[in-house]
Short mmCIF file of C-alpha atoms and ligand atoms in Angstrom, two decimals:
data_model
loop_
_atom_site.label_atom_id
_atom_site.label_comp_id
_atom_site.label_asym_id
_atom_site.label_seq_id
_atom_site.Cartn_x
_atom_site.Cartn_y
_atom_site.Cartn_z
CA MET A 16 0.00 0.00 0.00
CA ILE A 17 1.23 3.49 -0.79
CA ALA A 18 -0.36 6.44 1.00
CA ALA A 19 -0.40 9.89 -0.60
CA LEU A 20 -1.44 13.18 0.98
CA ALA A 21 -3.05 15.54 -1.51
CA GLY A 22 -5.08 18.70 -1.96
CA GLY A 23 -5.79 20.89 -4.98
CA VAL A 24 -4.74 20.46 -8.57
CA GLY A 25 -1.03 19.69 -8.03
CA GLY A 26 -1.92 16.93 -5.60
CA ALA A 27 -4.47 15.49 -8.01
CA ARG A 28 -1.96 15.44 -10.88
CA LEU A 29 0.61 13.37 -8.99
CA SER A 30 -2.17 11.18 -7.56
CA ARG A 31 -3.18 10.43 -11.16
CA GLY A 32 0.34 9.19 -11.90
CA LEU A 33 0.47 7.14 -8.70
CA ALA A 34 -2.98 5.65 -9.44
CA ALA A 35 -1.90 4.61 -12.94
CA LEU A 36 1.03 2.66 -11.42
CA LEU A 37 -0.59 1.36 -8.24
CA GLY A 38 -4.37 1.00 -8.78
CA ASP A 39 -5.93 -0.43 -5.62
CA HIS A 40 -2.54 -0.33 -3.82
CA LEU A 41 -2.88 3.46 -3.50
CA SER A 42 -4.78 5.42 -0.85
CA VAL A 43 -5.02 9.17 -1.38
CA ILE A 44 -5.67 11.10 1.83
CA VAL A 45 -7.36 14.32 0.74
CA ASN A 46 -7.71 17.76 2.33
CA THR A 47 -11.26 18.78 3.28
CA GLY A 48 -10.37 22.18 4.77
CA ASP A 49 -11.52 23.81 1.50
CA ASP A 50 -15.02 22.35 1.99
CA PHE A 51 -18.00 24.66 2.48
CA GLU A 52 -21.76 24.83 2.13
CA HIS A 53 -22.97 26.81 -0.88
CA LEU A 54 -26.65 27.17 -1.89
CA GLY A 55 -27.35 24.45 0.66
CA LEU A 56 -24.89 22.07 -1.07
CA PRO A 57 -21.91 20.41 0.69
CA ILE A 58 -18.99 21.29 -1.61
CA SER A 59 -15.76 19.27 -1.25
CA PRO A 60 -13.44 20.77 -3.90
CA ASP A 61 -10.29 18.74 -3.26
CA LEU A 62 -12.15 15.41 -2.94
CA ASP A 63 -13.91 16.16 -6.23
CA THR A 64 -10.73 17.37 -7.96
CA VAL A 65 -8.91 14.13 -7.00
CA THR A 66 -11.94 11.99 -7.95
CA TYR A 67 -12.51 13.66 -11.33
CA THR A 68 -8.77 13.58 -12.08
CA LEU A 69 -8.39 9.85 -11.23
CA ALA A 70 -11.53 9.19 -13.32
CA GLY A 71 -9.95 11.05 -16.24
CA ARG A 72 -12.94 13.39 -16.18
CA ALA A 73 -11.40 16.60 -14.76
CA ASN A 74 -11.51 19.86 -16.70
CA PRO A 75 -7.93 19.96 -18.07
CA GLU A 76 -7.77 23.76 -18.21
CA THR A 77 -8.86 24.52 -14.63
CA GLY A 78 -8.01 21.22 -12.93
CA TRP A 79 -11.35 21.38 -11.08
CA GLY A 80 -14.90 20.59 -12.25
CA VAL A 81 -15.91 18.19 -15.00
CA ALA A 82 -14.38 18.27 -18.51
CA GLY A 83 -16.88 19.44 -21.12
CA ASP A 84 -19.37 20.56 -18.53
CA THR A 85 -22.20 23.00 -19.44
CA TRP A 86 -23.32 26.05 -17.50
CA ASN A 87 -27.13 26.26 -17.89
CA PHE A 88 -27.63 26.15 -14.13
CA MET A 89 -25.21 29.04 -13.64
CA ALA A 90 -26.88 31.07 -16.42
CA GLN A 91 -30.30 30.63 -14.84
CA LEU A 92 -28.93 31.29 -11.34
CA ARG A 93 -27.38 34.54 -12.60
CA ASP A 94 -30.66 35.55 -14.33
CA LEU A 95 -32.40 35.06 -10.99
CA GLY A 96 -29.81 37.16 -9.16
CA GLY A 97 -28.21 34.22 -7.32
CA PRO A 98 -24.55 34.15 -6.20
CA ASP A 99 -22.44 33.56 -9.32
CA TRP A 100 -18.90 33.87 -7.86
CA PHE A 101 -18.53 30.10 -7.38
CA LEU A 102 -19.11 28.22 -10.64
CA LEU A 103 -21.04 24.94 -10.49
CA GLY A 104 -21.26 23.09 -13.78
CA ASP A 105 -24.41 21.13 -14.70
CA ARG A 106 -22.60 17.78 -14.43
CA ASP A 107 -20.68 18.84 -11.32
CA LEU A 108 -24.01 19.64 -9.66
CA ALA A 109 -24.95 15.96 -9.68
CA THR A 110 -21.99 15.21 -7.41
CA HIS A 111 -22.97 17.84 -4.85
CA LEU A 112 -26.64 16.82 -4.86
CA LEU A 113 -25.80 13.13 -4.37
CA ARG A 114 -23.32 13.98 -1.61
CA ARG A 115 -25.99 16.02 0.18
CA GLU A 116 -28.55 13.23 -0.23
CA TRP A 117 -26.21 10.57 1.12
CA LEU A 118 -24.82 12.69 3.99
CA SER A 119 -28.36 13.68 5.04
CA ARG A 120 -29.33 10.02 5.41
CA GLY A 121 -26.33 9.46 7.70
CA ASP A 122 -23.55 8.22 5.42
CA SER A 123 -20.05 9.46 6.31
CA LEU A 124 -18.01 11.59 3.92
CA THR A 125 -15.69 8.57 3.62
CA GLN A 126 -18.61 6.37 2.49
CA VAL A 127 -19.91 9.03 0.09
CA THR A 128 -16.47 9.56 -1.45
CA HIS A 129 -15.87 5.81 -1.80
CA ARG A 130 -19.26 5.32 -3.51
CA LEU A 131 -18.60 8.11 -6.01
CA ALA A 132 -15.12 6.72 -6.78
CA GLN A 133 -16.59 3.24 -7.30
CA ARG A 134 -19.16 4.62 -9.76
CA TYR A 135 -16.29 6.12 -11.75
CA GLY A 136 -14.51 2.76 -11.69
CA ILE A 137 -11.56 4.17 -9.71
CA ALA A 138 -9.50 1.34 -8.13
CA SER A 139 -7.46 3.57 -5.79
CA ARG A 140 -8.97 4.60 -2.46
CA ILE A 141 -9.84 8.30 -2.04
CA LEU A 142 -10.03 9.08 1.68
CA PRO A 143 -11.16 12.33 3.31
CA MET A 144 -8.66 13.43 5.96
CA SER A 145 -11.56 13.37 8.44
CA ASP A 146 -15.32 12.76 8.51
CA ASP A 147 -15.58 15.62 10.98
CA ILE A 148 -15.92 19.25 9.91
CA VAL A 149 -12.61 21.09 9.43
CA ARG A 150 -12.62 24.57 7.88
CA THR A 151 -9.59 26.52 6.68
CA ARG A 152 -9.92 30.21 7.41
CA VAL A 153 -7.53 32.94 6.33
CA GLN A 154 -6.55 35.88 8.56
CA THR A 155 -6.25 39.08 6.50
CA LYS A 156 -6.16 42.79 7.28
CA GLU A 157 -9.86 42.72 6.29
CA GLY A 158 -10.50 40.12 8.99
CA LEU A 159 -11.01 36.37 8.92
CA LEU A 160 -12.11 34.97 5.52
CA ASP A 161 -13.51 31.51 4.78
CA PHE A 162 -11.21 29.70 2.38
CA GLN A 163 -13.37 29.84 -0.77
CA ASP A 164 -14.14 33.50 -0.12
CA TYR A 165 -10.39 34.15 -0.12
CA PHE A 166 -9.44 31.76 -2.91
CA VAL A 167 -12.32 32.22 -5.39
CA ARG A 168 -14.39 35.28 -4.56
CA ARG A 169 -11.40 37.46 -3.74
CA ARG A 170 -9.04 35.57 -6.08
CA CYS A 171 -6.39 35.62 -3.32
CA ASP A 172 -5.97 39.37 -3.92
CA VAL A 173 -5.76 40.19 -0.20
CA VAL A 174 -2.60 39.87 1.92
CA ILE A 175 -2.77 37.06 4.45
CA SER A 176 -1.16 37.09 7.88
CA ASP A 177 -2.20 33.72 9.30
CA LEU A 178 -4.19 30.58 8.70
CA GLN A 179 -6.39 28.52 11.00
CA PHE A 180 -8.07 25.15 10.65
CA ASP A 181 -11.27 25.36 12.66
CA GLY A 182 -12.26 22.01 14.12
CA ALA A 183 -9.00 20.25 13.23
CA SER A 184 -7.76 19.51 16.74
CA SER A 185 -11.00 17.75 17.72
CA ALA A 186 -11.50 16.13 14.28
CA ARG A 187 -10.85 12.38 14.22
CA VAL A 188 -8.56 10.49 11.85
CA PRO A 189 -10.85 7.99 10.06
CA VAL A 190 -10.06 4.28 10.58
CA ALA A 191 -9.42 3.91 6.83
CA VAL A 192 -6.82 6.72 6.94
CA ALA A 193 -5.08 5.32 10.04
CA GLY A 194 -4.99 1.91 8.33
CA ALA A 195 -3.60 3.27 5.05
CA ILE A 196 -0.80 5.05 6.91
CA ALA A 197 0.02 2.02 9.09
CA GLU A 198 0.15 -0.33 6.05
CA ALA A 199 2.02 2.11 3.82
CA LYS A 200 5.34 1.04 2.27
CA ALA A 201 5.88 4.72 1.48
CA ILE A 202 4.05 7.96 2.24
CA VAL A 203 4.06 10.62 -0.50
CA PHE A 204 3.27 14.30 0.18
CA CYS A 205 2.02 15.48 -3.22
CA PRO A 206 3.07 18.88 -4.63
CA SER A 207 0.11 20.63 -3.05
CA ASN A 208 0.09 23.98 -1.30
CA PRO A 209 1.86 23.27 2.03
CA TYR A 210 -0.24 25.81 3.94
CA VAL A 211 -3.80 25.15 2.73
CA SER A 212 -3.61 21.60 1.38
CA ILE A 213 -1.04 19.67 3.44
CA ASP A 214 -1.12 21.53 6.78
CA PRO A 215 -4.89 21.01 7.30
CA ILE A 216 -4.31 17.25 6.90
CA LEU A 217 -1.44 17.34 9.42
CA ALA A 218 -3.61 19.34 11.83
CA VAL A 219 -6.35 16.70 12.09
CA GLY A 220 -6.44 15.06 15.54
CA ASP A 221 -3.50 12.68 15.97
CA MET A 222 -2.71 12.51 12.22
CA HIS A 223 0.86 13.74 12.83
CA ALA A 224 1.42 10.95 15.38
CA HIS A 225 0.10 8.34 12.93
CA LEU A 226 2.51 9.60 10.26
CA MET A 227 5.49 9.66 12.62
CA ALA A 228 4.68 6.14 13.88
CA ALA A 229 4.58 4.75 10.35
CA ARG A 230 7.49 2.47 9.46
CA ALA A 231 7.65 3.92 5.96
CA PRO A 232 9.74 6.59 4.27
CA ARG A 233 7.95 9.92 4.01
CA VAL A 234 8.82 11.92 0.92
CA ALA A 235 7.40 15.14 -0.48
CA VAL A 236 7.44 16.70 -3.93
CA SER A 237 8.01 20.43 -3.71
CA PRO A 238 5.17 22.52 -5.20
CA ILE A 239 7.65 25.34 -5.81
CA ILE A 240 9.83 25.43 -8.93
CA GLY A 241 12.39 28.21 -9.22
CA GLY A 242 10.71 30.27 -6.53
CA ALA A 243 7.29 30.14 -8.16
CA ALA A 244 4.28 27.90 -7.56
CA VAL A 245 3.27 25.73 -10.51
CA LYS A 246 -0.35 26.65 -9.83
CA GLY A 247 -2.18 28.61 -7.16
CA PRO A 248 -1.06 30.97 -4.39
CA ALA A 249 1.58 28.86 -2.57
CA ALA A 250 4.52 31.14 -3.42
CA LYS A 251 2.51 34.30 -2.67
CA MET A 252 1.43 32.82 0.67
CA MET A 253 5.00 31.91 1.55
CA ARG A 254 6.12 35.50 1.04
CA GLU A 255 3.12 36.99 2.86
CA LEU A 256 3.74 34.63 5.80
CA GLY A 257 7.33 35.89 5.94
CA HIS A 258 9.22 33.11 4.15
CA ALA A 259 11.20 32.94 0.90
CA SER A 260 9.12 31.35 -1.86
CA SER A 261 11.51 28.44 -2.25
CA SER A 262 11.79 24.68 -1.96
CA LEU A 263 14.11 25.34 0.98
CA THR A 264 11.14 26.85 2.83
CA VAL A 265 9.26 23.59 2.18
CA ALA A 266 12.22 21.60 3.60
CA GLU A 267 12.44 23.80 6.70
CA LYS A 268 8.69 23.54 7.20
CA TYR A 269 8.72 19.75 7.13
CA ARG A 270 12.04 19.28 8.97
CA GLY A 271 11.74 16.20 11.19
CA LEU A 272 8.71 14.89 9.30
CA LEU A 273 10.24 14.08 5.91
CA HIS A 274 12.95 11.58 4.97
CA GLY A 275 13.25 13.04 1.47
CA LEU A 276 12.27 15.96 -0.73
CA VAL A 277 11.95 15.88 -4.54
CA ILE A 278 12.87 19.19 -6.16
CA ASP A 279 13.03 20.41 -9.74
CA ASN A 280 16.21 20.67 -11.78
CA ALA A 281 15.79 24.46 -11.55
CA ASP A 282 16.34 24.26 -7.78
CA ALA A 283 19.41 22.00 -7.80
CA PRO A 284 21.57 24.70 -6.10
CA LEU A 285 19.31 24.38 -3.02
CA ALA A 286 20.16 20.71 -2.50
CA PRO A 287 22.94 21.15 0.11
CA ALA A 288 20.83 23.52 2.24
CA ILE A 289 17.86 21.12 2.01
CA GLU A 290 20.06 18.16 3.01
CA ALA A 291 21.17 20.26 6.00
CA CYS A 292 17.50 20.09 7.09
CA GLY A 293 18.03 16.37 7.62
CA MET A 294 16.44 14.99 4.50
CA ALA A 295 17.66 13.37 1.31
CA VAL A 296 17.11 15.27 -1.94
CA LEU A 297 16.19 14.01 -5.38
CA ILE A 298 16.57 16.41 -8.30
CA THR A 299 14.39 15.75 -11.35
CA ASP A 300 11.87 17.36 -13.72
CA THR A 301 8.87 17.86 -11.43
CA LEU A 302 6.60 19.72 -13.88
CA MET A 303 3.58 17.58 -14.81
CA ARG A 304 2.25 18.76 -18.20
CA ASN A 305 0.26 15.60 -18.98
CA ALA A 306 -0.57 12.08 -17.82
CA GLU A 307 2.80 10.73 -19.01
CA ASP A 308 4.65 13.33 -16.92
CA SER A 309 2.53 12.43 -13.89
CA GLU A 310 3.29 8.74 -14.28
CA ARG A 311 6.99 9.35 -14.84
CA LEU A 312 7.23 11.58 -11.75
CA ALA A 313 5.21 9.08 -9.69
CA ALA A 314 7.59 6.26 -10.64
CA THR A 315 10.62 8.45 -9.84
CA VAL A 316 9.21 9.42 -6.44
CA LEU A 317 8.41 5.80 -5.52
CA ARG A 318 11.93 4.64 -6.51
CA PHE A 319 13.38 7.50 -4.43
CA ALA A 320 11.22 6.58 -1.40
CA GLU A 321 12.21 2.91 -1.63
CA SER A 322 15.89 3.90 -1.70
CA LEU A 323 15.72 5.74 1.62
CA PRO A 324 16.98 4.02 4.78
CA ILE A 325 14.44 4.77 7.50
CA ASP A 326 14.97 4.93 11.24
CA GLY A 327 13.48 2.17 13.41
N1 FO1 B 417 -12.06 27.60 -8.32
C1 FO1 B 417 -12.17 28.84 -8.87
O1 FO1 B 417 -11.16 29.55 -8.97
N2 FO1 B 417 -13.37 29.32 -9.33
C2 FO1 B 417 -14.52 28.61 -9.23
O2 FO1 B 417 -15.60 29.09 -9.62
C3 FO1 B 417 -14.44 27.28 -8.67
C4 FO1 B 417 -15.57 26.47 -8.58
C5 FO1 B 417 -15.41 25.14 -8.13
C6 FO1 B 417 -16.48 24.27 -8.10
C7 FO1 B 417 -16.34 22.97 -7.66
C8 FO1 B 417 -15.08 22.53 -7.22
O3 FO1 B 417 -14.91 21.25 -6.79
C9 FO1 B 417 -13.97 23.38 -7.22
C10 FO1 B 417 -14.13 24.70 -7.68
N3 FO1 B 417 -13.04 25.57 -7.70
C11 FO1 B 417 -13.16 26.83 -8.23
C12 FO1 B 417 -11.70 25.16 -7.15
C13 FO1 B 417 -11.80 25.33 -5.63
O4 FO1 B 417 -11.85 26.69 -5.31
C14 FO1 B 417 -10.68 24.64 -4.79
O5 FO1 B 417 -10.62 25.10 -3.56
C15 FO1 B 417 -9.37 24.54 -5.48
O6 FO1 B 417 -9.45 23.24 -5.88
C16 FO1 B 417 -8.14 24.76 -4.62
O7 FO1 B 417 -7.94 23.70 -3.76
#
């Protein structure tokens, strides 16, 4: 079993490569801090992005939503003066309506996510980081913003000073997640935003203890290439939170947690400083332009993880 931690589009892209190689030997532990209720619908963006991507159904331009989706619902909503800042495609709507139906009759988010993945014929397991409510909120000079308000409505155009994950400390690690980590031969931190995709996962209950107790190498792929994020606000957040937007910041952030960090060729000069953080470094092409890139990088990361001697 390989366990991967993932959020957003970068996490989904590497998960796609891992799933192609591993099938039902892969469990993807997904961030739910982005989740929110919109028009009475329970929206789980990162769970849906990973599910659509592993199903080969994700919108290739945006990374989120369904490829080829139509927007009749949004057009009508707009005509009726409804909130049109968060786009819900006609096909995407089916996911949210089914999730609401199943949650309201008592199914867990884990059960709902598993059922949706099964209906897409996905062999890998897609596991919410918790079945309890965790909400990422962003501290800005305009006050505390819910994540989607910050990320979508405001397009990240406000300076952030801190992040919080409401509910995380009391949220429970699901049995399926604890099992995936305990059985893992390697644990992969996908190139997701460290602050709003990986940190919420690490903040859940005793997740950190489960990861540290695992007898498996823990390796991450840096989401930063040459000081810039491949996609999304990770680099901007790093600078606003007072750090250099660099793979070295990722290494310093995960010092003590990671056995290895995969960085891009562009960041090769950082290798000695990253090794000084107590982790091995692998330098390769980490940009995933297509499914072949994702599979190549996944294979490279797995070989790297297997090569690492781990402490007892
Ligand atoms: N991101 C946007 O920038 N604009 C949107 O209108 C939008 C709608 C949306 C609908 C469903 C969904 O699953 C994701 C959606 N996202 C949208 C992405 C979302 O904001 C996520 O938080 C990102 O995936 C970042 O993790």
